[in-house]
Amino acid sequence: MKKLNLSLFLLLFGLCLKAQEKKNFVSPNENLITENIAEIPKELVVQTKKYSESRGASLIEIHPLKNEIIIATRFGSTAQLHKVIQPLGARKQITFFDEPVGNASFEPTKGDYLIYSKDIGGNEFGQLFKLDLKTLKSTLITDGGRSQNGGINWKKDGSGFYFSSTKRNGGDRDIYYMNPNDPKSVTLVLQVKGGGWGIQDISNDGKKLLVGEYVSANESHLWLFETETSKLTQLTNRNDKGIVQSNAGFSNNANEIWFVTDRDNEFQRLSTFNLDTKKIMYHTSSIAWNVESYTLSDDKKQMAFSTNEGGLNKLYLMNSTSKTFKEVKNIPIGLISGYNFTKDGQSLFFTQSTADSSSDVYKLSLKTNKIERWTESELGEMQKEDMSSPKFIEWNSFDNLKISGFYYPAASKFIGKRPVLINIHGGPEGQSMASFLGSNNYYTNELGVVMIFPNVRGSSGFGKSYIAKDNGFLREDSVKDIGALLDWIAQQPELDNDRIMIMGGSYGGYMTFATAFHYADRIRCSVDVVGISNFNTFLKNTEEYRRDLRRVEYGDEREPKMYAFLDKISPLNNTDKIKKPLFIIQGTNDPRVPVTEATQMRDKLKAQGNTVWYLEAKDEGHGFRKKANVDYQRLAVIRFMEEYLLK
């Protein structure tokens, strides 16, 4: 009996001890699926808290009548819409959802309500809702199914708007018209073939739409649609291949439109197109960089446009009649986005971030040139001295092509050779900019890890020849650019060539997998986030509205020669060459890179006996957006680094 009591006591004591130990570690929330992830001590949560509580704000809309704006920022789990009525005024939240809301459009005459879009669990099937700004009641006005809806262009009298939707068959992005006060009035006005169509502008009288057709990062076309007759007229020549012609907007001249094009040039220039003569005039040839976007004032007499100059943005103002322009000089060096004129044309709101500050909204007075700050987002406990600033670096690849990127040094308090985290962007036509590191400052300031963000061939921002250098059968040349970066790292006296981790998302995830098998003996470990493991299965399973657009970039797997090539280079078919630990992170609802790309890679690596960690979020899609999931992902990646990079 005494032995029985002692055994029972020891059992209960052991259970209590285990329960106590469990309390000392972080448990994943109910939406996370985890496999083989090392225990995460709660002390790590305390250590990272300083870096995990920053937020940013971005301009969404300007009220048509009042001096107030709508911004997107996060106070809870996800980014939501907030109203701000004065400089540095209170950010009054107006949407309250578990899912993020990041865009909206005012009814244009009185601004009594907004139209916004929201998806579920990151599935990107954005539905349109009408938000009454008095009651904050939201009403679904689209089908609520597996369709994408967006690209709102209002008629100037506010009686309704045109928008694009894939509702007809899930693949073709048609144009519809709707009176939001009577959602059943929705009417299909233009049926198209392909997922790359979208409205770019509406004429003042509402009788014409400028419609863009996106084919690839290297090619796009413009059309004119007459709403009363349903006549669709080709503006640019559909037979012209390899030319970008986009961002079309009506001018204050009846026979002229604005657009951005790289026709007859390496970079995209701000241009005008004469509707009568078809003549094109180029207006920013003196700037040897891409014009990224522009906006016109309500009377179309003033324009603001931004350029991407080596990974930094500059803002310019133009007189749209004389076509003369000047740079706005009194803006700190950084990234600029989301800018628009006020209704009276007297001011310009814009969003900006710098290397040591998150994104915030500012207002530029066009009369005084004075800039007024409208939001000041909290950075948690981070101080400027905790933040790493980017340095521009270059190296030569296997074919002597010059590749560049941004290098974020470890804090000066660390001595000795530093480990390196190479973070590869997606796209593949994305671009790593000189951006704010945010929570990644933990890596540089607390772990002493150097971060390098490369812009391998195929990245945007460096000319149309550069962006096309990884297309089709050239796919693995971009992987060789990472090999050349590994050579460059070995030549830097402050960097530890024996401690390198590769990380990337989406196409950057493919690059992470590919580097893991091409350069297995030169890296310590890898972290893939929503990456492609097999191009053929990816092209088969990605959502229909994306499939043909991706085939232009990666190659058409329906062609036997291309299928064989994609099969040969796919990481899933080269797992026998992967020797180092791998962490795979995925959203269950990803419509771009389906979850099967992650699970098939995980399962094959596990069967081979490889070290593989796995994290999947059931309420996320192409990357994590909810703070609880983002925080757990960060902690798990840090633990992975502690186990396999830093030792």
XYZ file of C-alpha atoms in Angstrom:
647
model
C 0.000 0.000 0.000
C 2.878 2.352 0.888
C 4.550 1.507 -2.433
C 1.292 2.297 -4.259
C 0.966 5.654 -2.498
C 4.600 6.480 -3.262
C 4.114 5.591 -6.931
C 0.980 7.733 -7.086
C 2.821 10.604 -5.409
C 5.713 10.370 -7.854
C 3.291 10.251 -10.802
C 1.417 13.320 -9.610
C 4.683 15.105 -8.847
C 5.960 14.323 -12.351
C 2.758 15.592 -13.937
C 2.920 18.806 -11.892
C 6.559 19.256 -12.872
C 5.727 18.805 -16.554
C 2.805 21.230 -16.261
C 5.096 23.773 -14.620
C 7.702 23.295 -17.339
C 5.022 23.717 -19.995
C 4.050 27.047 -18.454
C 7.576 28.245 -19.166
C 7.164 27.780 -22.908
C 5.067 29.427 -25.626
C 2.146 27.395 -26.945
C 0.981 27.933 -30.530
C -2.563 29.268 -30.865
C -5.430 27.100 -32.133
C -4.944 28.221 -35.747
C -1.330 27.060 -35.977
C -0.134 23.632 -37.069
C 3.397 22.947 -35.864
C 5.751 20.042 -36.464
C 9.214 19.499 -35.007
C 9.588 23.108 -33.799
C 11.818 23.394 -30.733
C 10.266 24.655 -27.533
C 10.124 28.431 -27.334
C 10.853 29.790 -23.856
C 8.576 32.597 -22.701
C 11.700 34.562 -21.852
C 12.216 34.979 -25.602
C 8.834 36.746 -25.795
C 10.109 39.238 -23.228
C 13.374 39.713 -25.105
C 11.657 40.366 -28.454
C 8.825 42.541 -27.087
C 10.862 45.705 -27.651
C 10.938 44.963 -31.390
C 7.524 43.395 -31.974
C 5.185 46.243 -31.059
C 5.868 48.781 -33.806
C 3.117 49.790 -36.213
C 2.785 51.953 -39.309
C 0.064 54.024 -40.937
C -0.738 54.407 -44.630
C -3.004 56.795 -46.512
C -6.136 55.121 -47.866
C -8.515 57.953 -48.846
C -9.070 61.715 -48.588
C -12.567 62.967 -47.773
C -14.105 64.744 -50.807
C -15.377 67.701 -48.730
C -13.729 67.715 -45.311
C -10.133 68.093 -44.166
C -9.915 64.498 -42.985
C -8.429 61.254 -44.165
C -8.847 57.505 -43.855
C -5.738 55.547 -42.913
C -4.945 51.894 -42.307
C -3.092 50.977 -39.132
C -3.068 48.190 -36.565
C -3.946 48.502 -32.892
C -5.200 44.959 -32.327
C -4.575 41.822 -34.360
C -4.869 43.222 -37.894
C -4.729 46.503 -39.832
C -8.097 48.291 -39.889
C -9.499 51.559 -41.248
C -9.233 54.653 -39.040
C -10.380 58.254 -39.470
C -8.039 61.182 -38.731
C -9.488 64.720 -38.763
C -6.437 66.840 -37.931
C -2.630 66.678 -37.878
C -1.486 64.178 -35.221
C -5.121 63.780 -34.198
C -6.696 60.700 -32.695
C -6.872 57.662 -34.967
C -10.563 56.775 -34.674
C -11.126 53.170 -35.688
C -14.071 52.593 -38.039
C -13.720 48.893 -38.970
C -13.407 46.097 -36.414
C -12.689 42.741 -37.998
C -10.499 39.701 -37.436
C -9.420 40.035 -41.075
C -7.375 43.045 -42.211
C -8.906 45.885 -44.218
C -6.432 47.842 -46.306
C -8.288 49.778 -48.988
C -11.427 51.876 -49.303
C -13.103 54.457 -51.527
C -15.344 57.369 -50.502
C -18.652 58.044 -52.193
C -17.341 61.051 -54.184
C -19.969 63.774 -53.673
C -20.705 63.804 -49.931
C -18.430 61.152 -48.475
C -21.215 59.697 -46.313
C -20.047 56.128 -46.833
C -17.094 54.055 -47.952
C -16.737 51.020 -50.175
C -14.013 48.680 -48.937
C -12.872 45.146 -49.680
C -12.085 42.278 -47.307
C -11.255 38.619 -47.731
C -11.418 35.638 -45.354
C -8.322 33.975 -43.927
C -5.992 35.379 -46.583
C -7.787 33.627 -49.458
C -7.646 36.885 -51.499
C -11.247 36.518 -52.652
C -11.897 40.135 -51.756
C -15.566 41.058 -51.400
C -16.917 44.625 -51.502
C -18.748 46.120 -48.545
C -20.569 49.407 -48.023
C -19.676 51.095 -44.721
C -22.141 53.682 -43.369
C -19.927 56.221 -41.585
C -22.714 57.281 -39.208
C -23.703 53.852 -37.931
C -20.460 51.994 -38.880
C -22.704 49.262 -40.274
C -21.176 47.207 -43.079
C -23.232 45.651 -45.873
C -21.924 43.037 -48.300
C -22.620 44.199 -51.866
C -20.852 41.526 -53.974
C -21.538 37.811 -54.345
C -19.687 36.676 -51.207
C -18.244 33.669 -53.031
C -14.900 32.638 -54.505
C -14.492 35.771 -56.603
C -12.077 38.700 -56.544
C -13.689 42.141 -56.624
C -11.938 45.519 -56.714
C -10.572 48.360 -58.818
C -13.426 50.757 -58.019
C -13.861 53.776 -60.334
C -16.755 56.059 -59.376
C -18.885 58.115 -61.707
C -18.309 61.718 -60.706
C -21.941 62.214 -59.627
C -21.682 59.320 -57.153
C -24.539 57.393 -58.752
C -22.446 54.247 -59.070
C -19.062 52.776 -59.892
C -17.351 50.413 -62.282
C -15.255 47.583 -60.871
C -13.554 44.373 -61.921
C -14.539 40.888 -60.814
C -13.763 37.238 -61.529
C -17.303 36.204 -60.522
C -18.322 34.898 -63.966
C -15.960 31.924 -64.054
C -13.176 32.487 -61.512
C -10.529 33.093 -64.157
C -11.503 36.069 -66.340
C -11.496 39.530 -64.756
C -14.566 41.223 -66.304
C -15.811 44.790 -65.835
C -19.096 45.473 -64.007
C -21.194 48.483 -63.030
C -23.045 48.825 -59.728
C -25.155 51.316 -57.805
C -24.031 50.445 -54.247
C -27.394 51.530 -52.859
C -28.954 48.797 -54.987
C -26.408 45.930 -55.189
C -28.797 43.855 -57.283
C -28.322 46.437 -60.039
C -24.866 45.029 -60.778
C -24.391 44.655 -64.533
C -21.693 42.983 -66.602
C -20.527 45.657 -69.058
C -17.343 44.167 -70.518
C -16.531 40.483 -70.806
C -12.847 39.700 -71.312
C -10.481 36.752 -71.507
C -7.740 36.566 -68.882
C -7.069 37.557 -65.308
C -4.907 40.613 -66.009
C -7.593 43.160 -66.942
C -8.491 46.178 -64.830
C -9.938 49.703 -64.938
C -7.312 52.446 -64.784
C -9.437 55.610 -65.067
C -12.915 56.965 -65.843
C -13.666 60.110 -67.840
C -15.334 63.092 -66.156
C -18.601 62.405 -67.988
C -18.481 58.704 -67.097
C -18.780 57.686 -70.736
C -15.289 56.270 -71.193
C -13.054 53.914 -69.279
C -9.343 53.384 -69.734
C -8.768 49.661 -69.319
C -5.423 47.955 -68.863
C -4.496 44.430 -69.883
C -1.565 43.038 -67.900
C 0.254 40.199 -69.653
C 3.447 40.033 -67.582
C 5.941 42.252 -65.796
C 7.408 42.876 -69.247
C 4.239 43.508 -71.227
C 0.907 45.314 -70.853
C -1.607 47.044 -73.135
C -4.206 49.813 -73.030
C -7.810 49.906 -74.287
C -10.590 52.498 -74.422
C -14.073 51.319 -73.479
C -17.175 53.419 -74.272
C -19.786 52.710 -71.614
C -22.837 53.782 -73.658
C -22.044 51.766 -76.782
C -19.930 48.993 -75.188
C -17.299 49.630 -77.859
C -13.785 48.495 -76.931
C -10.971 50.159 -78.875
C -7.344 49.109 -78.881
C -5.091 52.068 -77.994
C -1.694 50.419 -77.922
C -0.750 47.793 -80.475
C -1.612 44.346 -79.110
C 1.050 42.869 -81.416
C 3.818 44.833 -79.707
C 5.594 42.398 -77.423
C 7.802 43.103 -74.441
C 6.570 46.655 -73.791
C 5.020 47.942 -70.566
C 2.123 50.373 -71.134
C 0.190 50.993 -67.947
C -1.194 53.441 -65.342
C -3.366 55.231 -67.884
C -5.261 58.369 -66.900
C -7.381 60.967 -68.704
C -5.702 64.331 -69.265
C -7.231 67.813 -69.111
C -6.908 67.710 -72.911
C -9.799 65.809 -74.480
C -7.629 64.048 -77.054
C -4.822 63.040 -74.697
C -4.179 60.454 -72.004
C -1.314 59.961 -69.588
C 0.414 56.632 -69.139
C 3.711 55.042 -68.097
C 5.751 53.040 -70.598
C 9.203 51.600 -71.250
C 8.710 51.801 -75.026
C 12.037 52.675 -76.722
C 13.733 52.879 -73.319
C 15.175 50.680 -70.549
C 13.116 52.459 -67.887
C 9.472 53.427 -67.599
C 8.792 57.055 -68.521
C 5.786 59.258 -67.859
C 4.244 59.811 -71.273
C 1.208 61.155 -73.131
C -0.703 59.453 -75.937
C -2.652 61.469 -78.491
C -5.941 59.665 -79.143
C -6.272 61.227 -82.604
C -2.755 60.925 -84.016
C -1.574 57.969 -81.856
C 1.618 59.946 -81.236
C 3.482 59.341 -77.982
C 5.410 62.049 -76.151
C 7.895 61.233 -73.370
C 8.209 63.700 -70.500
C 10.658 62.235 -67.971
C 13.529 61.123 -70.205
C 15.935 63.149 -68.056
C 15.314 60.727 -65.160
C 17.191 57.451 -65.768
C 14.933 55.443 -63.460
C 11.403 54.036 -63.428
C 8.436 56.312 -62.879
C 6.480 54.097 -60.483
C 3.161 55.919 -60.260
C 1.458 59.287 -60.556
C -1.724 61.079 -59.554
C -3.566 64.043 -61.054
C -5.394 66.781 -59.214
C -9.183 66.910 -59.576
C -8.942 69.559 -62.321
C -6.103 67.561 -63.932
C -3.857 70.640 -64.080
C -1.365 69.371 -61.524
C 0.414 66.069 -61.213
C 2.545 64.335 -58.614
C 4.700 61.376 -59.609
C 7.263 59.199 -57.877
C 10.373 57.440 -59.112
C 12.276 54.423 -57.881
C 15.913 55.492 -57.926
C 18.091 52.590 -56.854
C 15.741 51.379 -54.134
C 14.729 54.807 -52.844
C 11.756 56.938 -53.894
C 11.692 60.553 -54.969
C 8.568 62.692 -55.333
C 8.067 65.212 -58.141
C 5.428 67.835 -58.961
C 4.481 68.599 -62.569
C 2.448 71.250 -64.320
C 0.399 68.943 -66.522
C -0.137 71.616 -69.176
C 3.471 72.724 -69.682
C 4.836 69.289 -68.689
C 7.542 70.942 -66.575
C 8.382 69.302 -63.258
C 10.541 69.673 -60.167
C 11.567 67.410 -57.311
C 10.073 67.920 -53.848
C 13.305 68.476 -51.942
C 12.281 68.779 -48.305
C 11.301 65.120 -47.796
C 13.631 62.816 -45.829
C 15.299 60.065 -47.850
C 13.086 56.980 -47.844
C 10.136 55.256 -49.479
C 7.026 57.115 -50.681
C 3.639 55.663 -51.601
C -0.105 56.241 -51.530
C -0.216 59.936 -52.449
C -3.208 61.998 -53.584
C -4.295 65.612 -54.015
C -6.996 67.155 -51.875
C -10.192 68.041 -53.739
C -9.189 71.740 -53.964
C -5.755 70.895 -55.358
C -4.021 72.930 -52.669
C -2.337 70.045 -50.861
C -0.951 66.565 -51.380
C -1.218 63.783 -48.804
C 1.395 61.024 -48.991
C 2.774 58.045 -47.054
C 6.464 57.803 -46.257
C 8.871 55.599 -44.322
C 12.623 55.832 -43.735
C 15.307 53.420 -42.535
C 14.621 54.447 -38.925
C 10.884 55.088 -38.996
C 7.810 53.117 -39.965
C 5.325 54.430 -42.520
C 3.298 57.531 -41.643
C 1.054 60.036 -43.407
C 2.112 63.603 -44.245
C 0.510 66.595 -45.956
C 2.396 68.860 -48.356
C 1.103 72.406 -48.909
C 1.671 73.248 -52.574
C 1.626 76.998 -51.841
C 4.135 77.101 -48.981
C 5.996 73.830 -49.637
C 5.518 73.109 -45.929
C 5.122 69.478 -44.846
C 2.756 68.681 -41.993
C 2.822 65.331 -40.218
C -0.619 63.769 -39.784
C 0.234 60.484 -38.058
C 3.046 59.388 -35.767
C 3.132 55.637 -35.424
C 4.562 54.013 -32.330
C 7.741 51.951 -32.643
C 7.311 50.121 -29.362
C 10.398 50.499 -27.200
C 12.778 50.655 -30.157
C 15.107 53.635 -30.264
C 16.947 54.940 -33.308
C 20.216 53.549 -31.974
C 18.612 50.069 -32.008
C 17.980 50.250 -35.744
C 20.253 49.161 -38.577
C 20.516 51.386 -41.670
C 20.992 49.890 -45.143
C 24.132 50.143 -47.226
C 24.060 49.650 -50.999
C 26.308 46.778 -52.148
C 27.202 45.270 -55.538
C 28.856 42.075 -56.749
C 29.522 40.409 -60.105
C 27.689 37.218 -60.999
C 28.869 34.190 -62.995
C 28.427 36.009 -66.333
C 29.884 39.280 -64.998
C 26.421 40.842 -64.662
C 26.431 43.336 -61.802
C 23.971 42.413 -59.036
C 23.089 44.677 -56.133
C 21.335 44.614 -52.803
C 21.071 46.219 -49.390
C 23.308 45.288 -46.460
C 22.088 45.892 -42.900
C 25.082 45.661 -40.537
C 25.016 44.102 -37.097
C 25.223 46.488 -34.144
C 28.744 47.748 -33.470
C 28.716 46.175 -29.985
C 29.322 42.756 -31.569
C 32.891 41.714 -32.271
C 34.296 39.023 -34.513
C 32.973 37.659 -37.790
C 29.193 37.984 -37.989
C 26.694 35.380 -39.215
C 24.614 36.357 -42.264
C 20.913 36.094 -43.120
C 20.244 36.447 -46.867
C 16.569 37.392 -47.384
C 15.333 37.007 -50.985
C 12.241 38.885 -52.202
C 9.334 37.378 -54.120
C 7.781 38.258 -57.440
C 10.096 37.286 -59.023
C 9.742 40.852 -60.284
C 9.693 42.289 -56.771
C 12.451 44.523 -55.452
C 14.173 44.894 -52.104
C 14.171 48.583 -51.202
C 16.112 50.578 -48.603
C 13.325 50.011 -46.118
C 12.672 50.080 -42.380
C 13.653 46.749 -40.804
C 10.995 46.907 -38.089
C 11.036 43.793 -35.910
C 13.975 42.427 -37.939
C 16.143 44.868 -36.015
C 16.179 42.134 -33.352
C 18.425 40.087 -35.639
C 20.967 42.867 -36.131
C 20.843 44.465 -32.671
C 20.349 41.472 -30.362
C 21.687 38.465 -32.288
C 24.475 40.271 -34.131
C 23.322 38.892 -37.489
C 24.005 40.830 -40.698
C 21.042 40.941 -43.107
C 21.478 41.124 -46.878
C 18.532 41.726 -49.220
C 19.664 40.924 -52.792
C 18.020 42.054 -56.022
C 18.883 39.136 -58.282
C 18.258 39.245 -62.034
C 14.523 39.359 -62.699
C 13.993 42.063 -60.073
C 12.187 45.232 -61.081
C 13.678 48.708 -60.840
C 16.819 48.096 -62.904
C 15.496 48.271 -66.455
C 13.447 46.000 -68.684
C 16.449 43.944 -69.844
C 17.322 43.074 -66.250
C 13.774 42.076 -65.338
C 13.629 39.644 -68.290
C 16.927 37.889 -67.553
C 15.347 35.074 -65.513
C 12.382 34.246 -67.724
C 11.634 30.722 -68.898
C 14.750 28.612 -69.474
C 16.921 31.266 -67.773
C 15.321 30.531 -64.390
C 18.377 29.135 -62.629
C 20.586 32.072 -63.587
C 19.011 33.980 -60.706
C 20.016 31.173 -58.333
C 23.594 31.569 -59.549
C 23.384 35.230 -58.498
C 23.020 33.969 -54.915
C 26.024 31.708 -55.472
C 27.996 34.801 -56.493
C 26.767 36.574 -53.349
C 28.125 33.685 -51.276
C 31.487 34.286 -52.983
C 31.243 37.990 -52.106
C 30.453 37.214 -48.455
C 33.559 34.996 -48.269
C 35.679 38.011 -49.245
C 34.315 40.312 -46.526
C 36.547 40.292 -43.439
C 33.695 41.047 -41.022
C 31.388 38.248 -42.228
C 31.410 34.575 -41.205
C 31.359 32.525 -44.383
C 30.586 29.398 -42.341
C 27.360 30.754 -40.810
C 24.903 31.724 -43.561
C 21.124 31.279 -43.528
C 18.908 31.726 -46.591
C 15.330 32.969 -46.214
C 12.719 34.026 -48.740
C 9.012 34.265 -49.430
C 6.912 33.199 -52.435
C 9.328 33.172 -55.394
C 11.961 33.959 -52.769
C 10.842 30.692 -51.171
C 11.673 28.862 -54.405
C 15.064 30.607 -54.378
C 15.542 29.435 -50.782
C 14.786 25.822 -51.743
C 16.998 26.058 -54.848
C 19.913 27.520 -52.909
C 19.499 24.740 -50.339
C 20.262 22.072 -52.942
C 22.632 23.967 -55.254
C 24.812 25.301 -52.449
C 24.164 22.794 -49.649
C 27.811 22.797 -48.546
C 27.961 26.599 -48.282
C 25.011 27.381 -46.017
C 23.983 26.401 -42.489
C 20.186 26.365 -42.816
C 17.175 27.765 -44.717
C 13.727 29.220 -44.003
C 11.091 29.022 -46.746
C 7.921 31.118 -46.507
C 5.063 30.213 -48.917
C 7.563 29.047 -51.518
C 7.224 27.109 -54.778
C 8.644 23.582 -54.507
C 7.652 22.315 -57.957
C 6.804 24.658 -60.828
C 4.637 22.105 -62.616
C 2.415 21.382 -59.616
C 2.380 25.085 -58.782
C 1.115 26.028 -62.251
C -1.480 23.260 -62.067
C -2.852 24.300 -58.663
C -2.486 28.090 -58.443
C -5.803 29.935 -58.807
C -7.134 30.089 -62.353
C -7.050 33.892 -62.622
C -3.257 33.757 -62.081
C -2.285 30.692 -64.112
C -1.723 32.168 -67.583
C -0.036 35.251 -66.112
C 2.457 33.019 -64.287
C 3.056 30.892 -67.372
C 4.398 33.958 -69.176
C 6.992 34.364 -66.418
C 7.929 30.779 -65.541
C 7.133 29.007 -68.809
C 4.151 27.037 -70.106
C 4.216 23.594 -68.520
C 1.826 22.322 -71.217
C 4.780 22.333 -73.633
C 6.748 19.067 -73.177
C 10.193 20.703 -73.377
C 9.276 23.305 -70.769
C 7.624 20.706 -68.533
C 10.811 18.652 -68.564
C 12.940 21.708 -67.759
C 10.699 22.813 -64.884
C 10.654 19.256 -63.579
C 14.442 19.145 -63.640
C 14.997 22.390 -61.724
C 12.177 22.003 -59.194
C 13.430 21.655 -55.600
C 10.990 18.792 -54.923
C 12.937 16.687 -57.418
C 16.301 17.605 -55.908
C 15.686 16.938 -52.228
C 18.452 14.313 -52.197
C 20.927 17.198 -52.482
C 19.490 19.104 -49.494
C 21.697 18.403 -46.486
C 21.032 21.256 -44.059
C 18.053 21.980 -41.735
C 15.022 23.551 -43.395
C 12.058 25.445 -41.886
C 8.870 25.563 -44.031
C 6.175 28.181 -43.275
C 2.820 28.277 -45.079
C -0.731 29.638 -44.994
C -3.482 27.061 -45.493
C -5.607 29.371 -47.677
C -2.867 30.610 -50.001
C -4.399 31.122 -53.487
C -1.062 31.926 -55.111
C 1.285 29.217 -53.865
C -1.088 26.464 -52.637
C -0.425 24.712 -49.341
C 0.366 21.531 -51.269
C 3.664 23.119 -52.371
C 4.698 23.153 -48.711
C 3.303 19.804 -47.595
C 4.804 17.822 -50.476
C 8.238 19.289 -49.744
C 7.861 18.661 -46.003
C 6.760 15.060 -46.497
C 9.561 14.168 -48.885
C 12.236 15.697 -46.670
C 10.841 13.907 -43.610
C 10.833 10.587 -45.476
C 14.495 11.117 -46.298
C 15.327 11.768 -42.663
C 16.144 15.465 -43.124
C 15.754 17.971 -40.318
C 12.612 19.926 -41.230
C 10.513 22.263 -39.102
C 6.971 23.056 -40.240
C 4.538 25.861 -39.410
C 1.115 26.288 -41.047
C -1.577 28.835 -40.203
C -5.153 27.743 -40.895
C -6.396 31.368 -40.972
C -3.743 32.796 -43.299
C -2.913 32.862 -47.007
C 0.130 34.137 -48.884
C 2.048 35.187 -45.788
C 0.923 35.856 -42.218
C -1.047 39.052 -41.439
C -2.529 38.439 -37.979
C -0.305 39.616 -35.143
C -0.515 36.457 -33.024
C 0.588 34.363 -36.001
C 3.268 36.850 -37.042
C 4.655 36.908 -33.493
C 4.799 33.114 -33.233
C 6.467 32.865 -36.647
C 9.123 35.364 -35.555
C 9.813 33.485 -32.319
C 10.040 30.150 -34.133
C 12.461 31.568 -36.719
C 14.651 32.959 -33.923
C 14.692 29.534 -32.234
C 15.622 27.964 -35.582
C 18.487 30.449 -35.916
C 19.624 29.716 -32.369
C 19.688 25.994 -33.096
C 21.268 25.955 -36.544
C 22.857 29.315 -37.457
C 24.290 30.837 -34.307
C 25.914 27.780 -32.716
